[in-house]
PDB file of C-alpha atoms in Angstrom:
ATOM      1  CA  UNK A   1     116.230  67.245 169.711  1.00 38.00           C
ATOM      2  CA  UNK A   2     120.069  67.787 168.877  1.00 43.00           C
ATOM      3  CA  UNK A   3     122.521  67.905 171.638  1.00 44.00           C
ATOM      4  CA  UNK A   4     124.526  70.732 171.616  1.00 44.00           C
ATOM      5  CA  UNK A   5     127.556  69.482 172.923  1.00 49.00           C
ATOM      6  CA  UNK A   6     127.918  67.509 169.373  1.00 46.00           C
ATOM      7  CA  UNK A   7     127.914  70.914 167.953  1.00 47.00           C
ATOM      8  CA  UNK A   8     130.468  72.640 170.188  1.00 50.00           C
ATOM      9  CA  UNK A   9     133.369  74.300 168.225  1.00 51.00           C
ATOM     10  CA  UNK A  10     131.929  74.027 164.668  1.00 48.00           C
ATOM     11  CA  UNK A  11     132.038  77.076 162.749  1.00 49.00           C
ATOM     12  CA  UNK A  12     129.395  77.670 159.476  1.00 47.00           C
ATOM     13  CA  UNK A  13     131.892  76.551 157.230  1.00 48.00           C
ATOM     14  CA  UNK A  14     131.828  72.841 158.586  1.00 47.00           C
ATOM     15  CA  UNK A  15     128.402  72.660 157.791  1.00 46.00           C
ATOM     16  CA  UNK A  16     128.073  73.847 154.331  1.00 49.00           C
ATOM     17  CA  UNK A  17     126.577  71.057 151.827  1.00 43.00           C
ATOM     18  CA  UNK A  18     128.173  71.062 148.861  1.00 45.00           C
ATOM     19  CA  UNK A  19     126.288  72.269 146.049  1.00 51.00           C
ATOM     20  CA  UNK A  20     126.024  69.286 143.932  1.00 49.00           C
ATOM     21  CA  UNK A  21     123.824  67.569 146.072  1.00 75.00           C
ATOM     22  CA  UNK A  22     121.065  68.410 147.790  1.00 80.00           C
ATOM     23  CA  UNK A  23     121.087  72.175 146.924  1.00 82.00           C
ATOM     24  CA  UNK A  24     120.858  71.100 143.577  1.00 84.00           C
ATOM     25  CA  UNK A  25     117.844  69.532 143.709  1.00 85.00           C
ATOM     26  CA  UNK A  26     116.106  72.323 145.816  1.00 88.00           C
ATOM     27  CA  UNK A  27     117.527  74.962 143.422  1.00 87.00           C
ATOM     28  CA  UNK A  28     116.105  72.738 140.614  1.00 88.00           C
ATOM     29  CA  UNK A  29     112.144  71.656 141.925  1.00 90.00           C
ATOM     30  CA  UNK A  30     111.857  74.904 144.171  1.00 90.00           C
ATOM     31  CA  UNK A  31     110.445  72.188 146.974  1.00 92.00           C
ATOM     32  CA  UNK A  32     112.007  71.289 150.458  1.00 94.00           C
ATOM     33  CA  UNK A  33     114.374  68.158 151.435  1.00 91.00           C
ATOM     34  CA  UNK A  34     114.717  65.855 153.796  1.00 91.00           C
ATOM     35  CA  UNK A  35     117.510  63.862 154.298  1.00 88.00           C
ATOM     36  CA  UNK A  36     116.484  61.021 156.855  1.00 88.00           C
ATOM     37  CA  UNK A  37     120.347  58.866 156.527  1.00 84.00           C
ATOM     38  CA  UNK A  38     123.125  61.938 156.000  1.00 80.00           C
ATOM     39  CA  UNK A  39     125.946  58.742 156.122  1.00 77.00           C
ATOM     40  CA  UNK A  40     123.361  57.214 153.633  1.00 73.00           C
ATOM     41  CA  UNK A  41     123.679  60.284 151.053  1.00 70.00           C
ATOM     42  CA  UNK A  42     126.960  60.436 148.957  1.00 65.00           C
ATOM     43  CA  UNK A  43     126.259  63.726 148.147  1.00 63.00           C
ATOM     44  CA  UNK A  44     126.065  65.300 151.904  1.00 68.00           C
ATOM     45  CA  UNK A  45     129.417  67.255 152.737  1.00 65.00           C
ATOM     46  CA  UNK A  46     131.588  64.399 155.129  1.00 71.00           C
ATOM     47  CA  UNK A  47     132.410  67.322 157.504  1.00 71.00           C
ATOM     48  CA  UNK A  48     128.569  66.780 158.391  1.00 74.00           C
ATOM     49  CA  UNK A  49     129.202  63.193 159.478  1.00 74.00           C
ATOM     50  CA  UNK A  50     131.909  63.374 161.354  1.00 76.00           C
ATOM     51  CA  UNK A  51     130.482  66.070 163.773  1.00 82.00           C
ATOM     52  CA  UNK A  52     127.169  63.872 164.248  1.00 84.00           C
ATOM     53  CA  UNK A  53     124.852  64.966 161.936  1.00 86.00           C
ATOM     54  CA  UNK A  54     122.453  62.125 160.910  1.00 88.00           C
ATOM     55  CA  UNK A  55     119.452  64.222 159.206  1.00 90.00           C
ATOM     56  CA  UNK A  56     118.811  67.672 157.543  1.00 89.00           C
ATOM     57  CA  UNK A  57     116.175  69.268 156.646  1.00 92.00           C
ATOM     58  CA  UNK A  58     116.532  71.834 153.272  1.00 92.00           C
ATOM     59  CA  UNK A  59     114.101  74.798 152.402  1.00 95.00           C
ATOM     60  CA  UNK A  60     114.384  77.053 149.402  1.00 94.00           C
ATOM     61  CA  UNK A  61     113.616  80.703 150.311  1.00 94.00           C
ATOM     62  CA  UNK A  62     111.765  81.644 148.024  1.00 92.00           C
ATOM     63  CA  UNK A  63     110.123  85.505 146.646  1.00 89.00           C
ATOM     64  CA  UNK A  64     108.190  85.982 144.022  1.00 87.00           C
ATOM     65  CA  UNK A  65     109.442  82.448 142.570  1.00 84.00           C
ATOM     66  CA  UNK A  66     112.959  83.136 142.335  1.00 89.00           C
ATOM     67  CA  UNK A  67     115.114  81.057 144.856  1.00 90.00           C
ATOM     68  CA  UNK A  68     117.664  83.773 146.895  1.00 88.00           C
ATOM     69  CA  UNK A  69     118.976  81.018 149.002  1.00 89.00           C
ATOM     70  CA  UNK A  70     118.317  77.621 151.289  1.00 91.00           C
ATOM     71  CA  UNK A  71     117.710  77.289 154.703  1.00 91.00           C
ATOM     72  CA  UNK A  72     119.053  74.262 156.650  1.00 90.00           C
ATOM     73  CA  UNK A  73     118.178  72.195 160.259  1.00 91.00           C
ATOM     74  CA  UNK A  74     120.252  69.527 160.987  1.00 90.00           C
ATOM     75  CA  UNK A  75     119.846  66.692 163.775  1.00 91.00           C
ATOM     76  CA  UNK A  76     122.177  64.098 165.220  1.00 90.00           C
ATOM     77  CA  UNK A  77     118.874  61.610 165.397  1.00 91.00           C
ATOM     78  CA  UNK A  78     117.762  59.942 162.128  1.00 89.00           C
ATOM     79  CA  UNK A  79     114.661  60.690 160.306  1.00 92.00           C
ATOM     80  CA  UNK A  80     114.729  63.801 162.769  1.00 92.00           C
ATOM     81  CA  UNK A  81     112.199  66.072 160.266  1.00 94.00           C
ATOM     82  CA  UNK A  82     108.635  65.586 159.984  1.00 94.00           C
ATOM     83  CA  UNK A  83     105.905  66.799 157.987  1.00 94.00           C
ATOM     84  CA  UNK A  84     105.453  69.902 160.485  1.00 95.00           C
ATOM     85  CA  UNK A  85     109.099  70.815 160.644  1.00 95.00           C
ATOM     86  CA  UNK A  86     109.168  70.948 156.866  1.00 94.00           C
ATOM     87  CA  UNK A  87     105.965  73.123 157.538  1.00 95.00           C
ATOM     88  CA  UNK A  88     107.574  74.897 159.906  1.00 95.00           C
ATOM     89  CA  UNK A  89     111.049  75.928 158.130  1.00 94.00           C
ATOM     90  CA  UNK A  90     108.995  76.598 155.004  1.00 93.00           C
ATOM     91  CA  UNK A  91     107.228  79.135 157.233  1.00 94.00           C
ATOM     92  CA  UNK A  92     110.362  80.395 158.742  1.00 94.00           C
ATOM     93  CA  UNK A  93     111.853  80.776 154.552  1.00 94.00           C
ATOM     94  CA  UNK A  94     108.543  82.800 153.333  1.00 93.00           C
ATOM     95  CA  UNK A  95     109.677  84.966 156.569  1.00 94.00           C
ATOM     96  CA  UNK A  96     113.278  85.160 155.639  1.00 93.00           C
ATOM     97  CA  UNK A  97     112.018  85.678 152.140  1.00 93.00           C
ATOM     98  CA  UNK A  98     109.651  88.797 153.351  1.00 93.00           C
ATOM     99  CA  UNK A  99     113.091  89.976 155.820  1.00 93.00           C
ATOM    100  CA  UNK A 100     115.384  90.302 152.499  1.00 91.00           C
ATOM    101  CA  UNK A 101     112.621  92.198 150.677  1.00 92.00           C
ATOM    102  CA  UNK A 102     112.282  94.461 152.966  1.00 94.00           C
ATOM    103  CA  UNK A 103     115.879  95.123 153.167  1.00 94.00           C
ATOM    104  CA  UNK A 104     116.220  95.139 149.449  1.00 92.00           C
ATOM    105  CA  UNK A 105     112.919  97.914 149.514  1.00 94.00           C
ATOM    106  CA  UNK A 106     114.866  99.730 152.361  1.00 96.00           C
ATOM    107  CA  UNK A 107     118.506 100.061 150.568  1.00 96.00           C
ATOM    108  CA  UNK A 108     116.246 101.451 147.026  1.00 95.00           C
ATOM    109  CA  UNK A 109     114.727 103.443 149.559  1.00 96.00           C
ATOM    110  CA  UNK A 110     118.565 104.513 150.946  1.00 96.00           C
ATOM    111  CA  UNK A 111     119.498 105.545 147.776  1.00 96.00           C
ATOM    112  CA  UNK A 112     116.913 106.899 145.944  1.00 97.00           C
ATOM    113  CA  UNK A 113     117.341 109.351 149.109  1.00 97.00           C
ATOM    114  CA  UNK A 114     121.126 109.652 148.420  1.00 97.00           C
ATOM    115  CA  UNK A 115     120.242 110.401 145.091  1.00 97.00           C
ATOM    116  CA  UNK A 116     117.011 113.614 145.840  1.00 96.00           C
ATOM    117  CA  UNK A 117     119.751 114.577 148.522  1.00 96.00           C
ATOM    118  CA  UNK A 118     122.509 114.873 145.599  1.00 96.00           C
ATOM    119  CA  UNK A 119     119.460 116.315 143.115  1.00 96.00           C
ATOM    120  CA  UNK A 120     118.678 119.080 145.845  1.00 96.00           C
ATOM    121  CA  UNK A 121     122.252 119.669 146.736  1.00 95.00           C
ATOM    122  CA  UNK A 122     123.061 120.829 142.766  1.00 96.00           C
ATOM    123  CA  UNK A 123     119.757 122.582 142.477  1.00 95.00           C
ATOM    124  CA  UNK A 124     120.773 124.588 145.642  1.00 95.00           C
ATOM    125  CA  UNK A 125     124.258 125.199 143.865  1.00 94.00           C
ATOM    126  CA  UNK A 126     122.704 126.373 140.720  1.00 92.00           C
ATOM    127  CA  UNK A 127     120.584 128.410 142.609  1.00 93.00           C
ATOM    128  CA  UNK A 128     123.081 129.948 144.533  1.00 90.00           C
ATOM    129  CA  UNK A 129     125.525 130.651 140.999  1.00 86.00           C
ATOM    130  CA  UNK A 130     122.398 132.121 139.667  1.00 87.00           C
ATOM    131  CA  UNK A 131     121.756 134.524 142.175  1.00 88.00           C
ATOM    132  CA  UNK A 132     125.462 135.434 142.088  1.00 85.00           C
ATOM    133  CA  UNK A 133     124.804 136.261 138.610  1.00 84.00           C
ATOM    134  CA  UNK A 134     121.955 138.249 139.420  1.00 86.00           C
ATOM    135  CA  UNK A 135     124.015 140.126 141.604  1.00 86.00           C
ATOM    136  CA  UNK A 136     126.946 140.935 139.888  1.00 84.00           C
ATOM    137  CA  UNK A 137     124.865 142.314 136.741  1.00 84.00           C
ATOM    138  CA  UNK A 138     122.947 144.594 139.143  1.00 87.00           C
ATOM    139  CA  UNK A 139     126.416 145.753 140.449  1.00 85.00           C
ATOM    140  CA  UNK A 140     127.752 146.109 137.079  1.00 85.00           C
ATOM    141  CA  UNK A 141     124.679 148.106 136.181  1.00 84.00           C
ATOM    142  CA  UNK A 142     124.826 150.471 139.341  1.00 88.00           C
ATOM    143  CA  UNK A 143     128.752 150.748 138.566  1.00 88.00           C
ATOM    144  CA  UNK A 144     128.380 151.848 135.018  1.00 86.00           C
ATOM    145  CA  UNK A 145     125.837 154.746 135.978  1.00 87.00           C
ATOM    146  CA  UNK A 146     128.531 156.922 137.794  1.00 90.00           C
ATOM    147  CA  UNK A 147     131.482 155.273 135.546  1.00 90.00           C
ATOM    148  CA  UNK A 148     129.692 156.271 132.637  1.00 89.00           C
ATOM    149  CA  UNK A 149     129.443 160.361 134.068  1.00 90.00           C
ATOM    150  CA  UNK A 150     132.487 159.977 135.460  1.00 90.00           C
ATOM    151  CA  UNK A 151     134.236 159.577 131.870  1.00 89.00           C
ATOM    152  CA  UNK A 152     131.804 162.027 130.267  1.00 90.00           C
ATOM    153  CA  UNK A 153     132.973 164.998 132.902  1.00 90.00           C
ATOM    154  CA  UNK A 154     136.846 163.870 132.325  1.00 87.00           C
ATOM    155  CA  UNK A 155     136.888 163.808 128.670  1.00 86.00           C
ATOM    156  CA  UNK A 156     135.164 166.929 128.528  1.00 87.00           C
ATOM    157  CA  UNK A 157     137.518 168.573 130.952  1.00 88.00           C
ATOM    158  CA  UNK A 158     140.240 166.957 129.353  1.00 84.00           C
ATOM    159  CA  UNK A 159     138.803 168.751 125.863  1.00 85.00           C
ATOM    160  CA  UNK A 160     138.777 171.953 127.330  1.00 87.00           C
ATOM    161  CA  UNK A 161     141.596 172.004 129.232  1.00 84.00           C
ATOM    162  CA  UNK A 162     145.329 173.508 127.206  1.00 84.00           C
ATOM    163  CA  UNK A 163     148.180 171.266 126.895  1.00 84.00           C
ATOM    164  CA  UNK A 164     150.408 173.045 129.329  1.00 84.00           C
ATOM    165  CA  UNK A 165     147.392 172.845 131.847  1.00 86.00           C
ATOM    166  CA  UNK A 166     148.885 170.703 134.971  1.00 83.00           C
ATOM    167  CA  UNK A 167     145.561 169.263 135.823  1.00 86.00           C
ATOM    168  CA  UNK A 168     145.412 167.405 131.779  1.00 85.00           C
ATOM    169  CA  UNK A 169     147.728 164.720 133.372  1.00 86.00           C
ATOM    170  CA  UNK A 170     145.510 164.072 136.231  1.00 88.00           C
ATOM    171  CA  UNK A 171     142.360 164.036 134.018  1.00 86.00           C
ATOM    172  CA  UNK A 172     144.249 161.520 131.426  1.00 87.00           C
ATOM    173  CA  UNK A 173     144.495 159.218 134.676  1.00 88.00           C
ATOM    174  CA  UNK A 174     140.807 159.983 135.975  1.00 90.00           C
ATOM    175  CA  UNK A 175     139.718 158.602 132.387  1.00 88.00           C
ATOM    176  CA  UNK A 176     142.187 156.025 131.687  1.00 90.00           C
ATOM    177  CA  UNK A 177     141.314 154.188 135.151  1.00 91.00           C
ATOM    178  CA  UNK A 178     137.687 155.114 134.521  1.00 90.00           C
ATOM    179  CA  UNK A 179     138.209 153.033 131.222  1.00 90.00           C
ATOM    180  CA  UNK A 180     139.962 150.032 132.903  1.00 92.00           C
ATOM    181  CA  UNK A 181     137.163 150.116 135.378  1.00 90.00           C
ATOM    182  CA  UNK A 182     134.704 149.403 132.648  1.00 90.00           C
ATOM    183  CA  UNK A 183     136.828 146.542 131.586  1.00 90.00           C
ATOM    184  CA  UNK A 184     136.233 145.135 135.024  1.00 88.00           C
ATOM    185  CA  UNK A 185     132.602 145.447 134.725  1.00 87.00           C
ATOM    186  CA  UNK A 186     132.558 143.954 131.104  1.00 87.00           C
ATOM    187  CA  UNK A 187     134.671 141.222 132.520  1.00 86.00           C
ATOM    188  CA  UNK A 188     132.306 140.619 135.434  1.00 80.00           C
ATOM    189  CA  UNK A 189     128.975 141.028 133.261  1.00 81.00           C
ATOM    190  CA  UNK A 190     130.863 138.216 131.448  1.00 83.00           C
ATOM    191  CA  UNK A 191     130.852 136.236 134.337  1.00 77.00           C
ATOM    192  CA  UNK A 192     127.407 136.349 134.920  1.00 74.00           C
ATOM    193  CA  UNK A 193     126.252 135.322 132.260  1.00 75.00           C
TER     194      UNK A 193
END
């Protein structure tokens, strides 16, 4: 029953009620309010009377007992709210009430997600360092084999070989990076674990 062109060009802000008033006292019984004479109120927000507004109608939204907010109606008529629109926005609240649950339910749902995405992300990581582990002490192992006859055969070579032999040199090299080989392997075994 309000005409809309008393309503033209006012914005959400106009038509906030201060909080000392009538918010108050639905914050404080939990129950709805009607406010038959807005002009008749002193503690109804004046921006409400001078765009027309006579009545309003306040409804907690309520869940689970705890208030989250109020809903509002407001009419250019007096006395504008009956027993059935009170009825009525109190059945619109409990479905506002049920629509902010489930969004609250839906972001826990959002991030407990994030959070099995992040858990299965670092499991795949350890995983994955694991199994480079795994790898790199089976290739130190199958390195070592050969290192480990490859320094055997120089050193005894090396023994048996004079000191004027030209080849003692080259086996001194042969064992010497044979040696610094092993150091890699140490280093990488190292790494593994």
């Amino acid at each position: 029953k309000t005409s809309a062109e008393n309503f033209q060009g006012i914005r959400p802000q106009h038509l906030r009620v201060r909080r000392s008033g009538v918010i108050e006292q639905i914050l404080a019984t939990g129950k709805p309010v009607v406010v038959d004479e807005v002009k008749s109120d002193r503690e109804i927000n004046s921006a409400l009377i001078a765009v027309g507004i006579k009545s309003c109608l306040g409804v907690p939204i309520k869940l689970d007992n705890e208030i989250l907010g109020v809903l509002f109606a407001y009419s250019d008529m007096a006395k504008a709210f009956s027993a059935r629109h009170v009825n009525l926005m109190d059945t619109f609240a409990g479905q506002a009430a049920t629509a902010i649950q489930n969004a609250r339910l839906y972001q826990d749902l959002k991030t407990q997600m994030k959070n099995l995405q992040n858990t299965q992300a670092q499991l795949m990581q350890a995983e994955k360092l694991a199994a480079i582990g795994r790898l790199a002490a089976n290739m130190a192992h199958e390195i070592n084999n050969p290192l480990t006859g490859i320094l055997m055969a120089s050193s005894v070579l090396d023994e048996q070989a004079s000191e004027n032999d030209p080849k003692k040199r080259e086996l001194q090299t042969i064992t010497g990076e044979a040696l610094r080989a092993r150091g890699i392997i140490r280093n990488l075994l190292d790494f593994a674990r």
